[in-house]
């Protein structure tokens, strides 16, 4: 048996922290980075007698999510208590939705891989439910004790549970990325993974290809980057296959991923078989969402990535892959649409190439987000217009782009004018440069005449160099051939 | 359906209570008598009856999303068994 | 006011005396504080008395009275069951677990009563975590019955009931999860009313069973209760189960003149459930209740039989739900952020277990274990879910009953106050004493107990009146008419007739 005889089955549970101003059940601030316990109010530290009251903003964000996924927004959902003891859980129970979650079903289309092997796939969601986050245990040593910070206790979370529809770590990452883009797109979560605003748990099991029943799964907890998600799943998959091939077995369990070693390991705190004793929280009445509320929220929804993607294909003639890339994040789509609009909506393909090509690469080198790109969409549009009308070559365009990036002029025309980069199309001026090049490179001329086609490139290149790129390469080529009598 | 001492021990573990050696039997007997009382519930057929978790069967009233609380850490930690550097201290947490 | 001394005067008379400067609030507070000092060692009704704080409240009230900015309760002393959080003051719930807990905030009801200008005499004793029917499980020792200190006061709000009965406080606040206001009121021979669930905010009341807990009040009469209840009710956005409805002035409502003063209860139909008069009901209690019903008829009311067939299961239903909710509610007491932490422990789990087992008494631990059981995997459906279904049946019985009657009358308890320790070894026997009160909590209805006689041992008997939702006015008004025609509510134990 080899690894290729096995199939991995992956389901993800993603915790997206909702970007409300206050916590899900209290009026404490959700701002990141406060000193320990300064944002833990009487309710968050579970003082006796305190009671939770549900935040409307958190519910509204759950509705937005449900609408974005074409899911059912439950007209009635219930908050339960999940009972267990842990020092970062002040009440001794987590308030979460259990039997009746607020969002039920739904699906998201993901784009897996790159280039020719890329493919589309739909991943189904089981549910998404509202719950409160727990605090943090800090393991630095305080006289051999742990410190508990409850600022995060009560932060609003949407736990998004997928069906076990993914068959590779690449699919899992593509799904996580798609959801990450979506929650930011609909502005319910800031997506900041370093700050823990978007965390993944992966349920991984393997089975022999062609078999139906799911294997024993292990849950990898708290993966806070896409890279770790991929590494953890790959390691876990390999471990499970090896274990089974060696005739071993393992229990359903929860494991942690150690980024330092790239391995997963069992959690050390082995809870006696969890029995969470879920029951409806008697402090909270059922959450009822009237159809009118859903319609109000629907009216404020932006065009969603899937709809935008098909519009780009249909109306702009972009390829599915280009359209998918341009709608992979709200900010990218916003930039693209603004730039395209500034060109007068006529150069979609060119615009797409530049946004995903030169701009993306430059942003990547500078570690910048597109929203803070130094070249604004209208500036890029100005550049594209000059390319389109033949004023500048692609090579010059890249120079102009760099100049715009470095704020050397207010727009492309300004830079082209100031730096004299306008393409030279005057035949006589080019002829003079061609003659100069022929005179200065007799060797190349000889080689070319002897049938070495490549030598022509050297001569053309010489002209381009002399013209500092401004000569129209096609024109140079044609004149060169004519002068050499071919 | 009397409980075993093991079951009582499991409940105590879940509830984070320690039952001193020697009182396990007494605890079990008292719990048994409570469960005898509770088992009366099984005498009624409740097929089709919707469970009632609340005396007022009303929808939840929601709070507007606004920050209303201020930092009261010093007051809260003045009554904490052990706190330092703004943190509540507990015996080492092992993950 | 020639007869009653100030410590035994109705609140309305105290109001007049304060406004007319016959007595200052400071003098009135001192009078009660002195009485507590003189008599409470024999009753153990109070856990915490803060004289300085009380006198400061009273001075502030006197200033308000001088400015004529008074409400009905400005300058009136009262006591709180130690389940209400009071800022800067010890709030123990009668548990070792909270024996060091100085609350950093006030319960909503306390805030309202502070705003009304009341004077906080102190925090009263109770069953630990409100779990009990006799106020014997307190970490601070049992409360004794003012009528006979060898007997229990009832519970769990026994301290508040005993304090009012002994005139150590004119009025007091309590809480009622399965009868914890009505039963001690009955055992101590005073009037007590538990409000409709949702009428008084639970914010700041240390929870026993969230879906059953509701605050209530004690007074010597319906009219004293009406004044306190009016000041405690009101919408609180911090309690999701608080009802947003206009507050009522119950005191004004019960004073409304009757068109037929001879038969002021004309047109009132009182339902009498057979199930509440079956086996287990003491003969003397039955006789006293029947006599009281005759009195109600004499006042113009008519009585008719009604059926509450599912009420017989109220005790197991109520205890399953209460213990389940309690097992979860009491998880926050873990020795991490406040409350008792064991001095020595091996590790985290050991710290939890030791702190909780040291901090909670036997009955509380029993209820946590039983509650953990009924919610645990494999038992949830048979116990917790089944209890919730039966809760609906019990509630529907009441709905049907209130289609046929305006109020329901029944005994408050099957027996009178038992001797201290008599039921301590048999917790289930004690639970059974809540047979007539628990159905009311399950349905979330308001209920009242008023004195209606004595047994041959001289211990008081209470009549329970149950009303439909929000019928507090009707309950109090009916009781008021009864009390205008009778003097059971004026009977006092010896301790309450003695000056400090």
mmCIF file of C-alpha atoms in Angstrom, chain C residues 43 127 133-137 142-155 158-159 161-162 183-184 186-189 415-424 430 459-460:
data_model
loop_
_atom_site.group_PDB
_atom_site.id
_atom_site.type_symbol
_atom_site.label_atom_id
_atom_site.label_comp_id
_atom_site.label_asym_id
_atom_site.label_seq_id
_atom_site.Cartn_x
_atom_site.Cartn_y
_atom_site.Cartn_z
ATOM 1 C CA UNK C 43 -32.793 34.318 66.280
ATOM 2 C CA UNK C 127 -30.303 28.518 53.542
ATOM 3 C CA UNK C 133 -36.824 25.046 53.223
ATOM 4 C CA UNK C 134 -35.740 25.722 56.781
ATOM 5 C CA UNK C 135 -32.795 28.152 56.791
ATOM 6 C CA UNK C 136 -30.767 25.566 58.632
ATOM 7 C CA UNK C 137 -28.082 24.960 55.998
ATOM 8 C CA UNK C 142 -29.733 28.132 61.535
ATOM 9 C CA UNK C 143 -32.336 30.866 61.789
ATOM 10 C CA UNK C 144 -34.770 30.368 64.673
ATOM 11 C CA UNK C 145 -38.466 30.941 64.600
ATOM 12 C CA UNK C 146 -39.509 34.046 66.575
ATOM 13 C CA UNK C 147 -42.636 32.191 67.739
ATOM 14 C CA UNK C 148 -40.575 29.365 69.155
ATOM 15 C CA UNK C 149 -36.781 29.410 68.842
ATOM 16 C CA UNK C 150 -36.675 25.618 69.001
ATOM 17 C CA UNK C 151 -38.388 25.577 65.606
ATOM 18 C CA UNK C 152 -37.240 26.522 62.137
ATOM 19 C CA UNK C 153 -38.141 29.803 60.478
ATOM 20 C CA UNK C 154 -38.817 28.194 57.132
ATOM 21 C CA UNK C 155 -36.670 28.882 54.158
ATOM 22 C CA UNK C 158 -35.909 32.493 56.803
ATOM 23 C CA UNK C 159 -33.809 35.372 58.099
ATOM 24 C CA UNK C 161 -39.122 36.412 57.545
ATOM 25 C CA UNK C 162 -37.898 36.063 61.115
ATOM 26 C CA UNK C 183 -43.213 29.302 53.176
ATOM 27 C CA UNK C 184 -41.083 31.258 55.703
ATOM 28 C CA UNK C 186 -46.255 31.250 56.678
ATOM 29 C CA UNK C 187 -43.933 29.732 59.284
ATOM 30 C CA UNK C 188 -43.242 33.152 60.832
ATOM 31 C CA UNK C 189 -46.833 34.423 60.724
ATOM 32 C CA UNK C 415 -47.297 21.552 58.073
ATOM 33 C CA UNK C 416 -46.229 24.299 60.433
ATOM 34 C CA UNK C 417 -42.640 25.080 61.396
ATOM 35 C CA UNK C 418 -40.919 21.884 62.456
ATOM 36 C CA UNK C 419 -38.366 21.583 65.249
ATOM 37 C CA UNK C 420 -34.807 22.509 64.336
ATOM 38 C CA UNK C 421 -32.942 19.508 62.977
ATOM 39 C CA UNK C 422 -36.077 17.398 62.544
ATOM 40 C CA UNK C 423 -35.584 16.910 58.820
ATOM 41 C CA UNK C 424 -31.843 17.414 58.511
ATOM 42 C CA UNK C 430 -37.861 18.416 53.411
ATOM 43 C CA UNK C 459 -47.097 28.180 65.493
ATOM 44 C CA UNK C 460 -48.538 30.215 62.622
#
